Amino acid sequence: DIQLTQSPSFLSASVGDRVTITCRASQGISSYLAWYQQKPGKAPKLLIYAASTLQSGVPSRFSGSGSGTEFTLTISSLQPEDFATYYCQQLNSYPPTFGQGTKLEIK
Amino acid sequence: QVQLVQSGAEVKKPGSSVKVSCKASGGTFSSYTISWVRQAPGQGLEWMGRIIPILGIANYAQKFQGRVTITADKSTSTAYMELSSLRSEDTAVYYCARVPSLDMRGDAFDIWGQGTMVTVSS
């Protein structure tokens, strides 16, 4: 199975900050990577797929980049509703695995 | 807009089975795949398996092979996940999620059910 490692696991930031989360794959996955946001008690929400394509309805302050084994999710200016846990997921091959998550907290 | 609506919370005894449903409301399965993902309390996301409803073909994660069965009823646009030989470690929220194509590459899990809490306790 392909392993995904996110860094950092925890991130403390303030409203208005620019933050970046990294996801590294144990082997090349082309651009077949998605990012999800999850709030407590809720299902994950798709933010970005194919590494850099913004899902319909997702604010443009979210962006993704990367290919191969290294990917990033960037939030350009944090809003109060962005404090949540973020997961990357590879869809290059079965099983589609997830990173361990990055919890974004208010500083 | 399609929504995935799951069945309610379950409490089960160790060694028993649970069957969770996932109904596509506002649409049909069409050319989609439905995956099942679980999340133990305070933990991350774990993919269990998927089904292509129009073909009835299912694939499972090796970890759950032999214990999980995923099926679909096209007439009611409902997918099911049955997990057997339950143990306490199976206590988790179980989600269904849609990939809007038959090939997940280039796509993602765009619609999720609300989740079903399954508690395994004696």
Short mmCIF file of C-alpha atoms in Angstrom, two decimals, chain B residues 3-120:
data_model
loop_
_atom_site.label_atom_id
_atom_site.label_comp_id
_atom_site.label_asym_id
_atom_site.label_seq_id
_atom_site.Cartn_x
_atom_site.Cartn_y
_atom_site.Cartn_z
CA GLN B 3 -27.07 13.16 -1.24
CA LEU B 4 -25.99 9.97 0.47
CA VAL B 5 -28.19 9.15 3.45
CA GLN B 6 -27.00 6.45 5.82
CA SER B 7 -28.85 4.29 8.32
CA GLY B 8 -28.80 5.03 12.03
CA ALA B 9 -26.41 4.21 14.85
CA GLU B 10 -25.94 0.60 15.92
CA VAL B 11 -24.80 -1.12 19.09
CA LYS B 12 -23.55 -4.67 18.59
CA LYS B 13 -22.11 -7.50 20.65
CA PRO B 14 -18.63 -8.85 19.92
CA GLY B 15 -18.80 -11.64 17.35
CA SER B 16 -21.99 -10.38 15.73
CA SER B 17 -22.47 -8.61 12.39
CA VAL B 18 -23.66 -5.17 11.36
CA LYS B 19 -25.15 -4.00 8.06
CA VAL B 20 -25.12 -0.30 7.25
CA SER B 21 -27.04 1.20 4.34
CA CYS B 22 -26.31 4.21 2.13
CA LYS B 23 -29.11 5.54 -0.09
CA ALA B 24 -28.54 7.98 -2.92
CA SER B 25 -31.21 10.63 -2.41
CA GLY B 26 -32.00 13.01 -5.26
CA GLY B 27 -30.40 10.85 -7.89
CA THR B 28 -29.22 7.40 -8.82
CA PHE B 29 -25.90 5.65 -8.72
CA SER B 30 -25.46 5.98 -12.46
CA SER B 31 -21.78 5.59 -13.40
CA TYR B 32 -20.39 5.99 -9.92
CA THR B 33 -18.51 3.95 -7.41
CA ILE B 34 -19.40 3.88 -3.72
CA SER B 35 -16.65 3.39 -1.18
CA TRP B 36 -16.86 2.73 2.54
CA VAL B 37 -14.46 4.51 4.87
CA ARG B 38 -14.30 4.18 8.65
CA GLN B 39 -12.96 6.40 11.39
CA ALA B 40 -12.29 5.09 14.88
CA PRO B 41 -12.74 7.60 17.72
CA GLY B 42 -10.03 10.25 17.54
CA GLN B 43 -8.33 8.49 14.65
CA GLY B 44 -7.85 8.96 10.91
CA LEU B 45 -9.69 7.69 7.85
CA GLU B 46 -9.44 4.09 6.67
CA TRP B 47 -10.75 2.80 3.34
CA MET B 48 -12.56 -0.53 3.57
CA GLY B 49 -13.73 -1.27 0.05
CA ARG B 50 -15.88 -0.13 -2.84
CA ILE B 51 -18.55 -1.24 -5.25
CA ILE B 52 -19.48 -0.30 -8.80
CA PRO B 53 -23.28 -0.51 -8.44
CA ILE B 54 -24.12 -0.77 -12.15
CA LEU B 55 -21.77 -3.75 -12.48
CA GLY B 56 -22.13 -5.23 -9.01
CA ILE B 57 -18.34 -5.55 -8.72
CA ALA B 58 -16.79 -5.04 -5.28
CA ASN B 59 -13.16 -4.72 -4.13
CA TYR B 60 -11.97 -4.85 -0.55
CA ALA B 61 -8.98 -3.70 1.46
CA GLN B 62 -6.83 -6.67 2.37
CA LYS B 63 -7.28 -5.90 6.07
CA PHE B 64 -11.03 -6.58 5.81
CA GLN B 65 -11.03 -9.42 3.29
CA GLY B 66 -13.29 -12.19 4.47
CA ARG B 67 -15.05 -9.98 7.04
CA VAL B 68 -16.66 -7.29 4.91
CA THR B 69 -19.24 -7.56 2.17
CA ILE B 70 -20.32 -4.59 0.10
CA THR B 71 -23.43 -4.86 -2.06
CA ALA B 72 -25.74 -2.54 -3.96
CA ASP B 73 -29.40 -2.54 -4.98
CA LYS B 74 -29.72 -0.58 -8.21
CA SER B 75 -33.52 -0.50 -8.00
CA THR B 76 -33.39 1.55 -4.80
CA SER B 77 -29.99 3.25 -5.35
CA THR B 78 -28.83 1.86 -2.03
CA ALA B 79 -25.43 0.44 -1.12
CA TYR B 80 -24.77 -1.77 1.88
CA MET B 81 -21.72 -2.61 3.95
CA GLU B 82 -21.84 -5.67 6.18
CA LEU B 83 -19.03 -6.32 8.66
CA SER B 84 -18.93 -9.62 10.50
CA SER B 85 -17.10 -11.07 13.50
CA LEU B 86 -17.20 -7.70 15.18
CA ARG B 87 -14.70 -6.81 17.86
CA SER B 88 -14.24 -3.76 20.05
CA GLU B 89 -11.67 -2.34 17.63
CA ASP B 90 -14.43 -2.05 15.02
CA THR B 91 -16.09 0.69 17.06
CA ALA B 92 -16.05 3.59 14.63
CA VAL B 93 -18.03 5.93 12.44
CA TYR B 94 -18.63 4.32 9.06
CA TYR B 95 -19.02 6.55 6.02
CA CYS B 96 -20.07 5.86 2.46
CA ALA B 97 -18.63 8.15 -0.20
CA ARG B 98 -19.07 8.56 -3.94
CA VAL B 99 -16.51 8.76 -6.71
CA PRO B 100 -18.34 10.26 -9.73
CA SER B 101 -16.72 7.92 -12.24
CA LEU B 102 -15.72 4.29 -12.64
CA ASP B 103 -12.03 5.13 -12.36
CA MET B 104 -10.99 7.00 -9.21
CA ARG B 105 -7.79 8.33 -10.80
CA GLY B 106 -8.26 12.02 -11.48
CA ASP B 107 -11.36 12.04 -9.31
CA ALA B 108 -12.03 11.92 -5.58
CA PHE B 109 -14.67 11.18 -2.98
CA ASP B 110 -16.92 14.13 -3.74
CA ILE B 111 -20.07 13.27 -1.78
CA TRP B 112 -20.11 11.64 1.66
CA GLY B 113 -22.87 10.20 3.77
CA GLN B 114 -23.46 11.65 7.21
CA GLY B 115 -21.79 8.70 8.91
CA THR B 116 -23.10 5.81 11.02
CA MET B 117 -21.73 5.20 14.49
CA VAL B 118 -21.21 1.51 15.20
CA THR B 119 -20.39 0.62 18.78
CA VAL B 120 -19.17 -2.88 19.62
#
